[in-house]
Coordinates of C-alpha atoms and ligand atoms in Angstrom, one line a residue:
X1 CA 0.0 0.0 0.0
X2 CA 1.3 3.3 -0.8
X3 CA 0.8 6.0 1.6
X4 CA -0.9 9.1 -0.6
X5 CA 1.1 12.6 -0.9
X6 CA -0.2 15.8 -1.2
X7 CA 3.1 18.2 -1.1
X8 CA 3.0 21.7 -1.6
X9 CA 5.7 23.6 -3.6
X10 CA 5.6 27.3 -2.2
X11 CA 8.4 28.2 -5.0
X12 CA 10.0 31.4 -4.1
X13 CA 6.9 32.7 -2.4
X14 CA 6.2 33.9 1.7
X15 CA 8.6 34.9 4.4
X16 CA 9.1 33.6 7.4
X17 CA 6.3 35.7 9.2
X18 CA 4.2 34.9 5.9
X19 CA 5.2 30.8 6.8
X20 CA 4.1 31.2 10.3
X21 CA 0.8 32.9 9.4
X22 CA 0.6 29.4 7.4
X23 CA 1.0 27.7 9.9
X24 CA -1.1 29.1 12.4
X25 CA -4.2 28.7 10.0
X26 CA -3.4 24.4 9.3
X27 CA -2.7 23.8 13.2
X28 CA -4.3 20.5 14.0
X29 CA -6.2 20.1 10.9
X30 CA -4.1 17.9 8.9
X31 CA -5.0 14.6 8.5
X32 CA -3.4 12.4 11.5
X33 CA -3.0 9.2 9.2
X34 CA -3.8 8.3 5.8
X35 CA -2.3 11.0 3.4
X36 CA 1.4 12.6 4.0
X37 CA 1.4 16.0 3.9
X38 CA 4.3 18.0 2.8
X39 CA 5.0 21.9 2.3
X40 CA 8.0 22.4 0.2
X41 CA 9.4 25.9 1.0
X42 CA 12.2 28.6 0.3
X43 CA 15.8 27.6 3.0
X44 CA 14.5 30.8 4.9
X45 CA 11.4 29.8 5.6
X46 CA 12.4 25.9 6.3
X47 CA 13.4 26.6 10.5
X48 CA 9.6 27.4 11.0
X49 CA 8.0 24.3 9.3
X50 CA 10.7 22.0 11.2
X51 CA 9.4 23.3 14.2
X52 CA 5.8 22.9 13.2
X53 CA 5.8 19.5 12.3
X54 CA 7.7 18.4 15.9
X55 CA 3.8 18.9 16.9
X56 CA 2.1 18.2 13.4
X57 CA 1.2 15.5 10.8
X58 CA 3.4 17.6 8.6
X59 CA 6.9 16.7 7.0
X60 CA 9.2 19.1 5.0
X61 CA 10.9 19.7 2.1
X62 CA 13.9 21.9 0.7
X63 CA 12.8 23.1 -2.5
X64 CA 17.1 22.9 -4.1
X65 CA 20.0 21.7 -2.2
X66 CA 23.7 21.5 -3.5
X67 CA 25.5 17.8 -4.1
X68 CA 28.2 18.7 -1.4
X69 CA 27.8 18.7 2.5
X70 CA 30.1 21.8 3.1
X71 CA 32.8 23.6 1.4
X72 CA 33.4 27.4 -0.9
X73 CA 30.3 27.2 -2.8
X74 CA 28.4 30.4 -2.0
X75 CA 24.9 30.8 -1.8
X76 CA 24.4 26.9 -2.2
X77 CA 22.6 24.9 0.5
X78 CA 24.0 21.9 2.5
X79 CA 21.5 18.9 2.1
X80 CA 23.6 17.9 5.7
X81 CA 22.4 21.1 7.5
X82 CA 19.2 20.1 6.1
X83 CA 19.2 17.0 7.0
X84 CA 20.6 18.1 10.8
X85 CA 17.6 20.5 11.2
X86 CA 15.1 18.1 10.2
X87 CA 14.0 18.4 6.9
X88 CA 12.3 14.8 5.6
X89 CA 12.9 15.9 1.5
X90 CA 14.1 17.6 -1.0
X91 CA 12.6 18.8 -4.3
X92 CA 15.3 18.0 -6.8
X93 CA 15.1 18.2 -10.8
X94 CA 12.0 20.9 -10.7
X95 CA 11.5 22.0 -15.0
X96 CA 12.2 25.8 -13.4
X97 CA 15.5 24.4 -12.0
X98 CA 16.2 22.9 -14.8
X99 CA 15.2 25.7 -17.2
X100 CA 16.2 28.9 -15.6
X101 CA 19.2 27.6 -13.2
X102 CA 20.7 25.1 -15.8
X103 CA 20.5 21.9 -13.3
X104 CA 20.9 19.4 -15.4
X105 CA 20.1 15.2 -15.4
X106 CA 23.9 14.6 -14.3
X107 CA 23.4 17.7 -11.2
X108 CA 20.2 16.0 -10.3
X109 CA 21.3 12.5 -10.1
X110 CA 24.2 14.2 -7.9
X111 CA 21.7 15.6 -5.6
X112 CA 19.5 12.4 -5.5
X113 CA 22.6 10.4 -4.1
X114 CA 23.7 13.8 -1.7
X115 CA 20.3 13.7 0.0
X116 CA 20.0 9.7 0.2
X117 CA 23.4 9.7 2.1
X118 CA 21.9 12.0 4.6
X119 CA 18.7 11.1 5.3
X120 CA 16.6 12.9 3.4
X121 CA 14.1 11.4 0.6
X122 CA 14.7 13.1 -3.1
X123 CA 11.1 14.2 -4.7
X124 CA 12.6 13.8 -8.3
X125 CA 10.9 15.9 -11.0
X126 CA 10.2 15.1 -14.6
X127 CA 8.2 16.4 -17.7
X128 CA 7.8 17.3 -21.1
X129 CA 7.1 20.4 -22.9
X130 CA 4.4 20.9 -25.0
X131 CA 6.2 20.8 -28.3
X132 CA 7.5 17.1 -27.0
X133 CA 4.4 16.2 -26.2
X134 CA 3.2 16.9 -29.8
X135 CA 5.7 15.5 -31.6
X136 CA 5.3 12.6 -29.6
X137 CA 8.1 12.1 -28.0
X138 CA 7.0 12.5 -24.4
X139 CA 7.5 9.3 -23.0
X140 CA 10.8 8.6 -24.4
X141 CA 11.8 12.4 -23.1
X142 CA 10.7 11.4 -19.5
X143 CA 11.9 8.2 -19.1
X144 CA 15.0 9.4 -20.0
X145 CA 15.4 11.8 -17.2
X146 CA 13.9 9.2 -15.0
X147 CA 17.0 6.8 -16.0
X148 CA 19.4 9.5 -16.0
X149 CA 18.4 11.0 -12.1
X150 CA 18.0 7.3 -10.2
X151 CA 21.4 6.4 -11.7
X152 CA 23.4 4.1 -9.2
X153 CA 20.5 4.5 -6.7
X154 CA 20.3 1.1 -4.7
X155 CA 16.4 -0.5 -4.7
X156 CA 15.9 0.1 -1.3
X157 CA 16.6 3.8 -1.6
X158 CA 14.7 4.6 -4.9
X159 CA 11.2 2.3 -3.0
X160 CA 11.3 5.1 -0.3
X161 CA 12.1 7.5 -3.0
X162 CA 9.4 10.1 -4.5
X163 CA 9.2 10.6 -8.4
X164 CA 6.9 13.9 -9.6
X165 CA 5.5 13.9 -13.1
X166 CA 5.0 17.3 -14.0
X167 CA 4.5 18.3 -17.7
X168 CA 5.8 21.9 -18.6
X169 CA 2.0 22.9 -20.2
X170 CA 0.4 22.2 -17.1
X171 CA 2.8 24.1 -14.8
X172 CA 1.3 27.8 -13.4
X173 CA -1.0 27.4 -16.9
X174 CA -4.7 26.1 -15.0
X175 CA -4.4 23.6 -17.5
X176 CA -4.2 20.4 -16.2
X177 CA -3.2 17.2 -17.6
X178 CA -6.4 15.3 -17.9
X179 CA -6.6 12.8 -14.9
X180 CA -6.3 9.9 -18.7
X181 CA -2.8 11.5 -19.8
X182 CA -1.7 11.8 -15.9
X183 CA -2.6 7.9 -15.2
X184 CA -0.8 7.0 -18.9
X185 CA 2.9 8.8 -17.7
X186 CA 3.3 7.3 -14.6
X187 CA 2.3 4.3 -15.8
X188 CA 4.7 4.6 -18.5
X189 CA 7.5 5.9 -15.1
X190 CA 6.6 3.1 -13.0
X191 CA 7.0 0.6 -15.9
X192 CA 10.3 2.0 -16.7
X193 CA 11.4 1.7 -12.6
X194 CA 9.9 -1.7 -13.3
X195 CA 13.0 -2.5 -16.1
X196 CA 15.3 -0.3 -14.8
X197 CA 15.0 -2.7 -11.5
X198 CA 12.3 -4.9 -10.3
X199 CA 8.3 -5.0 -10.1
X200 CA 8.5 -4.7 -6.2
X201 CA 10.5 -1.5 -6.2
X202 CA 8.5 -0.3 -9.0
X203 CA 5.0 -1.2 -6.8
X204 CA 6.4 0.8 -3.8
X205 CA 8.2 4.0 -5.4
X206 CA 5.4 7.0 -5.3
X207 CA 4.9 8.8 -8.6
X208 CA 2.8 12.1 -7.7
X209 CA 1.0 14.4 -10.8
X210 CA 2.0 17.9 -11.1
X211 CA 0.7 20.7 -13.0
X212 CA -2.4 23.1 -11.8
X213 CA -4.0 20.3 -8.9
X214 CA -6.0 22.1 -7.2
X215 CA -9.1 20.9 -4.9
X216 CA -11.4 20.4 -7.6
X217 CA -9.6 18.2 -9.3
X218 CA -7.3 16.6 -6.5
X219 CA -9.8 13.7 -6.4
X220 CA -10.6 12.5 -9.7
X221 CA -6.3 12.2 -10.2
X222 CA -6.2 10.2 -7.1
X223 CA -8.1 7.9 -8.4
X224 CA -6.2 6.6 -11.0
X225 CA -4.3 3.6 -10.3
X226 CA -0.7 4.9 -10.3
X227 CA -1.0 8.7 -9.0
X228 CA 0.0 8.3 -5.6
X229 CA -0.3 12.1 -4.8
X230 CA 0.3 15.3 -6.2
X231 CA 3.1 18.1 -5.9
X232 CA 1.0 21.8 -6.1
X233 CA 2.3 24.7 -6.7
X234 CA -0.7 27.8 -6.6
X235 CA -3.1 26.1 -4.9
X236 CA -0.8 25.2 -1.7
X237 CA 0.1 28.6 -0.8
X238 CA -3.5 29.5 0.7
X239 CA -4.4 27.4 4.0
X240 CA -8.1 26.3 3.2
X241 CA -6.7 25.1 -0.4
X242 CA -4.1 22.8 1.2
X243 CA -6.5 22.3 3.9
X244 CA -8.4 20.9 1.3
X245 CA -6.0 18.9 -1.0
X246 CA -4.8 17.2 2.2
X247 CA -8.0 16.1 3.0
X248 CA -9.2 15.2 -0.7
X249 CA -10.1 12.0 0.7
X250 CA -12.4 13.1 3.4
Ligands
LIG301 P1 1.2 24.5 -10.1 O1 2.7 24.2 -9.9 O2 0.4 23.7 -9.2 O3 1.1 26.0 -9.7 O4 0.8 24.3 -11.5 C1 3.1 22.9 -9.8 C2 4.6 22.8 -9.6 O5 5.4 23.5 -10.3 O6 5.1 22.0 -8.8

């Protein structure tokens, strides 16, 4: 049985007085069991959800670390001191990483095996653009960064892993991927863990949908097969809407 997600991704929006606000609004309404919820934040804001969720049903996620623990890299972020403070994941691979700061498959697999060492649990991000989509070439696209980011990842690791499909179009645009085209890609992801190492890792590893969830139409994606959750962006930066996502299944 896979344990549903619903994880936020606040992007580079709120402060840390912004955060608490957050916070104060969700306290003790978060499902106790049954769904995980996760807020993915900016490294500022990151000190107040850690403290949160000593209390709460909540777990936490860096939205970028570096592949190093420590050293001259300025302005990067230790996925150890993350890991030291608390934090249960990080957001690795996200299509705005990847298009506007250049992370690329071989950075990402980097990061995937930085954050394993310590602790932490990689939410690895995948998608297509439109034009790939139309030119069919989607799956082949996606599967390929799949390959390229779990690279030398041991079974055990990638089962407790987190995989996000998340196609470019959808992103920020309201348009979501029908729940039909969500179901088909991570099918087509899980089948591709499935080769790349067994059926039981494959059955275990959650693959969330990404792309404009929001509570109207968090329930008809959870009930395809394979969507195990989904990773929001908009709609989890106001507390009734996350309120409501975490509970779709109320
Ligand atoms: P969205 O963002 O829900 O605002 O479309 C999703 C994401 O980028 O993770």
């Amino acid at each position: 049985m896979r344990t549903p997600i619903i994880a936020g991704n606040w992007k580079m929006n709120k402060n840390p007085q912004e955060t608490q606000e957050f916070l104060e609004a969700i306290k003790g309404k978060l499902p106790e069991s049954g769904v995980e919820a996760i807020i993915g934040a900016p490294a500022i804001d990151l000190n107040a959800l850690t403290w949160f969720s000593k209390d709460e049903p909540l777990k936490t996620a860096a939205e970028n670390c570096y592949f190093e623990d420590a050293g001259a890299f300025t302005g990067e972020t230790s996925p150890k001191a993350l890991s030291d403070m608390g934090i249960d994941y990080v957001i690795i691979g996200h299509s705005e990483r990847r298009q506007y700061f250049g992370e690329t498959d071989e950075d990402i697999n980097k990061k995937a095996h930085a954050i394993l060492k310590n602790n932490m649990l990689p939410i690895i991000c995948c998608g297509e653009t439109l034009e790939q989509r139309e030119a069919g070439k989607a799956e082949d696209w996606v599967t390929g960064q799949i390959e390229a980011a779990v690279k030398g990842i041991s079974a055990d690791d990638l089962a407790k892993s987190v995989i996000a499909y998340e196609p470019i179009w959808a992103i920020g645009t309201g348009k979501t991927a029908t729940a039909d085209q969500a179901q088909e890609m991570v099918h087509v992801i899980r089948e591709k863990i499935a080769s790349l190492y067994d059926a039981a890792t494959a059955d275990k590893v959650r693959i969330l949908y990404g792309g404009s969830v929001k509570p109207a139409n968090v329930k008809e994606l959870m009930s395809k097969e394979d969507i195990d959750g989904g990773l929001v962006g908009g709609a989890s930066m106001d507390p009734e809407s996350f309120l409501a996502l975490a509970n779709f299944n109320k």
